[in-house]
PDB file of C-alpha atoms in Angstrom:
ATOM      1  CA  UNK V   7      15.122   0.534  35.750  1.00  0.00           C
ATOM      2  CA  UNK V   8      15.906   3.373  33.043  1.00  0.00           C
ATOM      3  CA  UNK V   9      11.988   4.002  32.000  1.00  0.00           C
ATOM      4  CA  UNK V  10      12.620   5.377  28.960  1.00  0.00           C
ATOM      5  CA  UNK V  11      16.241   5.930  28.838  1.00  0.00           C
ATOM      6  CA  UNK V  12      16.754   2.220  28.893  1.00  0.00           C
ATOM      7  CA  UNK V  13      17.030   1.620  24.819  1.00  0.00           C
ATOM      8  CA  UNK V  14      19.641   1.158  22.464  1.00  0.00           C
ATOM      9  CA  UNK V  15      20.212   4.150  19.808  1.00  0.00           C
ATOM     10  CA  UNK V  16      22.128   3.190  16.779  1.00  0.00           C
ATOM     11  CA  UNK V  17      23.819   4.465  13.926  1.00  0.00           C
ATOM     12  CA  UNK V  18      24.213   3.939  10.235  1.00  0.00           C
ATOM     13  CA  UNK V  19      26.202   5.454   7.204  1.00  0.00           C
ATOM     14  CA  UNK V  20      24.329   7.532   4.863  1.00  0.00           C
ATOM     15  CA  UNK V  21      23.612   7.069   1.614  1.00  0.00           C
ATOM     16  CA  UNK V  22      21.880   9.070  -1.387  1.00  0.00           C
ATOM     17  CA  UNK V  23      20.850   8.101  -4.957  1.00  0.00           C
ATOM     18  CA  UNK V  24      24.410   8.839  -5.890  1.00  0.00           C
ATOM     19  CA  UNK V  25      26.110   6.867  -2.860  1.00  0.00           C
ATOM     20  CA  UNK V  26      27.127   7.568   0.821  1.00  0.00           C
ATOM     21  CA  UNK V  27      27.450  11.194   1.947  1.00  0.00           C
ATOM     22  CA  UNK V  28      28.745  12.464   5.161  1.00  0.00           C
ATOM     23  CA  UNK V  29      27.521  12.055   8.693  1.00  0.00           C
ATOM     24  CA  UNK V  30      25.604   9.346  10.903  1.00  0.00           C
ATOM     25  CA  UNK V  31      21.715   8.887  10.987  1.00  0.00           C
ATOM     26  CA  UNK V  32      21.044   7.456  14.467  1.00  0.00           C
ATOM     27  CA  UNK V  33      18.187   5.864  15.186  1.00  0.00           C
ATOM     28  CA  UNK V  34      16.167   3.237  17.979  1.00  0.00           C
ATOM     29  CA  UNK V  35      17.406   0.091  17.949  1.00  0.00           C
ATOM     30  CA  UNK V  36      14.503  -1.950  18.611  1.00  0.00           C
ATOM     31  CA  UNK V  37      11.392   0.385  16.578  1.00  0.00           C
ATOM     32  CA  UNK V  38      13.812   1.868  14.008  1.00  0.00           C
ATOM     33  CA  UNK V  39      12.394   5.185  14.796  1.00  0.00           C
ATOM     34  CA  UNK V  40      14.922   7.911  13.592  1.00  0.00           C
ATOM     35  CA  UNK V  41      16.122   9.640  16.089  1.00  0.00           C
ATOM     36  CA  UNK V  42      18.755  12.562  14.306  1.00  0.00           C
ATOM     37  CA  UNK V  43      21.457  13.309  11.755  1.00  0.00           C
ATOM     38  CA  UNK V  44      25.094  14.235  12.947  1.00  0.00           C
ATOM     39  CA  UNK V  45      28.747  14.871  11.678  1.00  0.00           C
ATOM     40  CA  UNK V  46      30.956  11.588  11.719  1.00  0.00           C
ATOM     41  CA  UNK V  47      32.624  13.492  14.475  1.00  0.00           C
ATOM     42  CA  UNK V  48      29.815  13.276  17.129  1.00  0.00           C
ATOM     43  CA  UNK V  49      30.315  10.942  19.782  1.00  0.00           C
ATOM     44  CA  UNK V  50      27.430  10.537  22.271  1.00  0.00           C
ATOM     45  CA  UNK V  51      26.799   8.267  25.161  1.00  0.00           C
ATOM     46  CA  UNK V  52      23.934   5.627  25.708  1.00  0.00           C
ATOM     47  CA  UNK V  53      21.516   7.052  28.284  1.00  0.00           C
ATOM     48  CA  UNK V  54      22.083   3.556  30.599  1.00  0.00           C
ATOM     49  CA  UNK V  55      25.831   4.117  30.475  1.00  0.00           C
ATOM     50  CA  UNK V  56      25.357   7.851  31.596  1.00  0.00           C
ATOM     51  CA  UNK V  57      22.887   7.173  34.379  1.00  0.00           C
ATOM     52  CA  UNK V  58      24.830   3.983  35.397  1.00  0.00           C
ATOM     53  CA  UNK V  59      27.869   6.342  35.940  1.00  0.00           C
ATOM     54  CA  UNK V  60      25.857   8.758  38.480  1.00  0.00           C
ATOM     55  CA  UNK V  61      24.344   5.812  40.048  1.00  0.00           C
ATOM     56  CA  UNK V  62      28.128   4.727  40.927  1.00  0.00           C
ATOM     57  CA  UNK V  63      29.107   7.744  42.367  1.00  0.00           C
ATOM     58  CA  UNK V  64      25.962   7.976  44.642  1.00  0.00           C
ATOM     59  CA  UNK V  65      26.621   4.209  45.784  1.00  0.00           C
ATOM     60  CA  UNK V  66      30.194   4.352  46.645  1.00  0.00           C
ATOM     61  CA  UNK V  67      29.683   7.960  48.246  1.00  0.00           C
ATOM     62  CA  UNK V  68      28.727   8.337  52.200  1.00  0.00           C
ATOM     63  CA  UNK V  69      25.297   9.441  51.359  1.00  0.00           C
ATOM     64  CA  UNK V  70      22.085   9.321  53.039  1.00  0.00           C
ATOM     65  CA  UNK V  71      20.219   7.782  50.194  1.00  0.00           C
ATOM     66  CA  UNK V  72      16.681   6.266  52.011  1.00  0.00           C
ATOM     67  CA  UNK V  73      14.771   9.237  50.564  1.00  0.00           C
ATOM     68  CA  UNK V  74      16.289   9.647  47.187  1.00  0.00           C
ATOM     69  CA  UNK V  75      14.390  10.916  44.195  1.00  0.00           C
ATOM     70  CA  UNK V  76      15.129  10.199  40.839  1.00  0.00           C
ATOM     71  CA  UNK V  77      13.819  11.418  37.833  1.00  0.00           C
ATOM     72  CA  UNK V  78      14.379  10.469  34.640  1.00  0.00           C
ATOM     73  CA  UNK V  79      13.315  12.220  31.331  1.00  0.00           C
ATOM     74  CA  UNK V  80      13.874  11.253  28.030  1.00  0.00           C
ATOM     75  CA  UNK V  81      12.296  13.324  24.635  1.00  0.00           C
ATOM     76  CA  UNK V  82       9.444  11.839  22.411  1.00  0.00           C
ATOM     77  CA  UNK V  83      12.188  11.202  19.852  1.00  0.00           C
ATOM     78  CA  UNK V  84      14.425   9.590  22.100  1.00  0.00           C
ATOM     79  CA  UNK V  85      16.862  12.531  20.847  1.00  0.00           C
ATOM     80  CA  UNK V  86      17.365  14.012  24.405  1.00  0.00           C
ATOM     81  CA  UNK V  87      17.770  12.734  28.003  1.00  0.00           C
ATOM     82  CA  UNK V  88      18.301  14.261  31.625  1.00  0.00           C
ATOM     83  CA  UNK V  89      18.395  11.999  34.753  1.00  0.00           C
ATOM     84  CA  UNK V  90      18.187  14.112  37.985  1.00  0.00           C
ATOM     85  CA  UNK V  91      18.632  12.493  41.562  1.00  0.00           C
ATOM     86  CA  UNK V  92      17.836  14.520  44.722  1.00  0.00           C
ATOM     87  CA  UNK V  93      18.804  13.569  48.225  1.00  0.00           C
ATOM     88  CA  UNK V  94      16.525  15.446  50.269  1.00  0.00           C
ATOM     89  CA  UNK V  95      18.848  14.055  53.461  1.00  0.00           C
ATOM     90  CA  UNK V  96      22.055  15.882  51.823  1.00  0.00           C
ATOM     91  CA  UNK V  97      21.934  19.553  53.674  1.00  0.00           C
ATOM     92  CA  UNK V  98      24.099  22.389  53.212  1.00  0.00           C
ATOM     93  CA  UNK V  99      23.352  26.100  52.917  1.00  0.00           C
ATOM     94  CA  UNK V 100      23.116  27.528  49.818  1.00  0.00           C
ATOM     95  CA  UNK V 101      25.367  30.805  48.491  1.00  0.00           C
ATOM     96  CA  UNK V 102      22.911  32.913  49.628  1.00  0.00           C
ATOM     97  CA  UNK V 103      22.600  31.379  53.156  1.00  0.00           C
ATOM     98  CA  UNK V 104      19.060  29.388  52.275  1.00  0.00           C
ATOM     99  CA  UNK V 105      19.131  25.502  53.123  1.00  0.00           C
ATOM    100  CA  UNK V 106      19.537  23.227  50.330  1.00  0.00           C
ATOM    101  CA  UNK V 107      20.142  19.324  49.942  1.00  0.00           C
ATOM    102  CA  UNK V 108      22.436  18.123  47.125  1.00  0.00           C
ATOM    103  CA  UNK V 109      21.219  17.174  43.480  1.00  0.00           C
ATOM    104  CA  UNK V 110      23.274  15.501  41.252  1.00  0.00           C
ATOM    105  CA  UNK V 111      22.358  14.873  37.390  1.00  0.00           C
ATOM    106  CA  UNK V 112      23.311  14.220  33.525  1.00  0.00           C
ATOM    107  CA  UNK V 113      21.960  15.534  30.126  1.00  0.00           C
ATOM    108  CA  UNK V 114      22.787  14.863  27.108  1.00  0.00           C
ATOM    109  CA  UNK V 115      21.772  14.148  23.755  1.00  0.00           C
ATOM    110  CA  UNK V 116      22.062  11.817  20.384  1.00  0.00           C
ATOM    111  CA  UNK V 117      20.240  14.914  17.960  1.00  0.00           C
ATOM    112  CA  UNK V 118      23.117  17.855  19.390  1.00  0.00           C
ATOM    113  CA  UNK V 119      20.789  19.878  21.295  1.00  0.00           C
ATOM    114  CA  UNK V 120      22.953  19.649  24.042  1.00  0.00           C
ATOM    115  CA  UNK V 121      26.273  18.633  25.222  1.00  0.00           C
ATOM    116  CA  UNK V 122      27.094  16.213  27.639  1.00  0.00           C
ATOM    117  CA  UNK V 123      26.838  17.602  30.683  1.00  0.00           C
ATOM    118  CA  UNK V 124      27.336  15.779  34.510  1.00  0.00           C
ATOM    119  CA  UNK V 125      26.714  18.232  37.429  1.00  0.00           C
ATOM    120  CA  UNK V 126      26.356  18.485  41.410  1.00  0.00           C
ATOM    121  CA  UNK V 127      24.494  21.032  42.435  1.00  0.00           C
ATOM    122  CA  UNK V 128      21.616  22.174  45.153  1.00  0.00           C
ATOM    123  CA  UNK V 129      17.934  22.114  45.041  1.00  0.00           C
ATOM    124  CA  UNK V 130      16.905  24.798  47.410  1.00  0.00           C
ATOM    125  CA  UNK V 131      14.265  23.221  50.632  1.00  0.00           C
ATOM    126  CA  UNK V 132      11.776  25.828  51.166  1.00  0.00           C
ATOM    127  CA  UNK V 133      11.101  26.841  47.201  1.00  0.00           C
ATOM    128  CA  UNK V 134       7.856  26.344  46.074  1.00  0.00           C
ATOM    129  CA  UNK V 135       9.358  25.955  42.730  1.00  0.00           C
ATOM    130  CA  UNK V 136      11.924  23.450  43.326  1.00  0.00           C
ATOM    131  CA  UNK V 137      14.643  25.913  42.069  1.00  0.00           C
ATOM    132  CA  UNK V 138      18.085  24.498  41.355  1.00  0.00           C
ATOM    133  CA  UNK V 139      20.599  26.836  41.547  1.00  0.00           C
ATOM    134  CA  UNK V 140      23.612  26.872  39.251  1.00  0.00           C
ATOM    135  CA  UNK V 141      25.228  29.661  40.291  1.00  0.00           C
ATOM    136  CA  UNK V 142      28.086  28.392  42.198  1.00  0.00           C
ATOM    137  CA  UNK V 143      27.945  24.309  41.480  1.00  0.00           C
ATOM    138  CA  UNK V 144      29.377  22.481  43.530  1.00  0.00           C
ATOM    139  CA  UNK V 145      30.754  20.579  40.686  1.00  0.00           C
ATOM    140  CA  UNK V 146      30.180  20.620  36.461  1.00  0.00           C
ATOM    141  CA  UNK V 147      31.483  18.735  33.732  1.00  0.00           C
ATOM    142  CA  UNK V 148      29.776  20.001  30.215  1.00  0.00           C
ATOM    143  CA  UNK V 149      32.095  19.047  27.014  1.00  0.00           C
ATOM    144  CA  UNK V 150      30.724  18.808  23.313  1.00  0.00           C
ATOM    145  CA  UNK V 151      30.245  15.390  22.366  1.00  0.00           C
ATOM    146  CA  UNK V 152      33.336  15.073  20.379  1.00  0.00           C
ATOM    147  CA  UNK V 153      36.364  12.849  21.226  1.00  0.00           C
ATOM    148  CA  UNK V 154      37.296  14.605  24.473  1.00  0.00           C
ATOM    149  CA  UNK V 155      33.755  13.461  25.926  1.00  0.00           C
ATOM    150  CA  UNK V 156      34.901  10.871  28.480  1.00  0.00           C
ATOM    151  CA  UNK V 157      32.575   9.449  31.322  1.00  0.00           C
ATOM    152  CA  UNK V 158      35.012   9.077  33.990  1.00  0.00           C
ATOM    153  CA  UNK V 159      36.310  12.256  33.409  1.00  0.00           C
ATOM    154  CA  UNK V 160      33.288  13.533  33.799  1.00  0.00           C
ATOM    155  CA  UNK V 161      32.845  11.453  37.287  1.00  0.00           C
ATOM    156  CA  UNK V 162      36.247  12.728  38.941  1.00  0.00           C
ATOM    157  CA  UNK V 163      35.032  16.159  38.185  1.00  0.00           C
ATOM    158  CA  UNK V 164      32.050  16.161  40.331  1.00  0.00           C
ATOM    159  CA  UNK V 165      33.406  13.568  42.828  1.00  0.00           C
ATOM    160  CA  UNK V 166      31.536  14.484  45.588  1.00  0.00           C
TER     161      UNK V 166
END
């Protein structure tokens, strides 16, 4: 299940009064609700094919898995989406010697409020606030959702 992130966004040419002008509106498949304006340029993911892609690299890793926790976000708008999985049964110490268990995650976004971003990482054990510290990733693949933005890039970068 993808909650949220599980819907189709679209995109359509613009047009004025006086014909088309540049850039893509994209928009919810299903309700039509508008989602943002971009350049032509812009090239984003759908949020299934992004979580789909961290769900592969969990499966085919040698992780404990039974306790996983995923979490997956998505904006009112459907404009912006992070998927975060924890594996509380993934221990190593963190840079500054504290225990940790690995976290791996995606953001990204159809309205350009962020690039697309695939990351390992460690959520510290013993912090009351959950911190996840990005200090010293393990692993991070950020790139501007332009043409260079390719998935399985992304995926041999943090091939844990």
């Amino acid at each position: 299940s993808y909650g949220d992130a599980g819907v189709n966004i679209g995109s359509s040419t613009l047009y004025s009064q006086w014909g088309q002008v540049p850039g893509l509106a994209w928009y919810e498949e299903e309700s039509g609700t508008y989602v943002a304006k971009t350049s032509e340029k812009y090239k984003p993911t759908q949020y299934t094919e992004s979580i789909d892609a961290i769900r592969r690299v969990l499966d085919s890793g040698d992780f404990n898995t039974t306790a996983i926790q995923e979490s997956i976000q998505v904006s009112e708008n459907f404009g912006m989406m992070a998927a975060t999985y924890v594996l509380p049964e993934v221990n190593f110490e963190s840079p500054d010697g504290d225990p940790a268990c690995l976290s791996v995650g995606v953001i990204t976004s159809f309205d350009g409020t962020w690039k697309f971003e695939m990351m390992a990482s460690g959520t510290l054990n013993f912090c009351l606030n959950s911190q996840v510290f990005l200090r010293n990733p393990i692993a991070l693949y950020a790139v501007r959702h332009r043409a260079k933005l390719d998935i399985e890039t992304g995926l041999a970068c943090i091939n844990i």
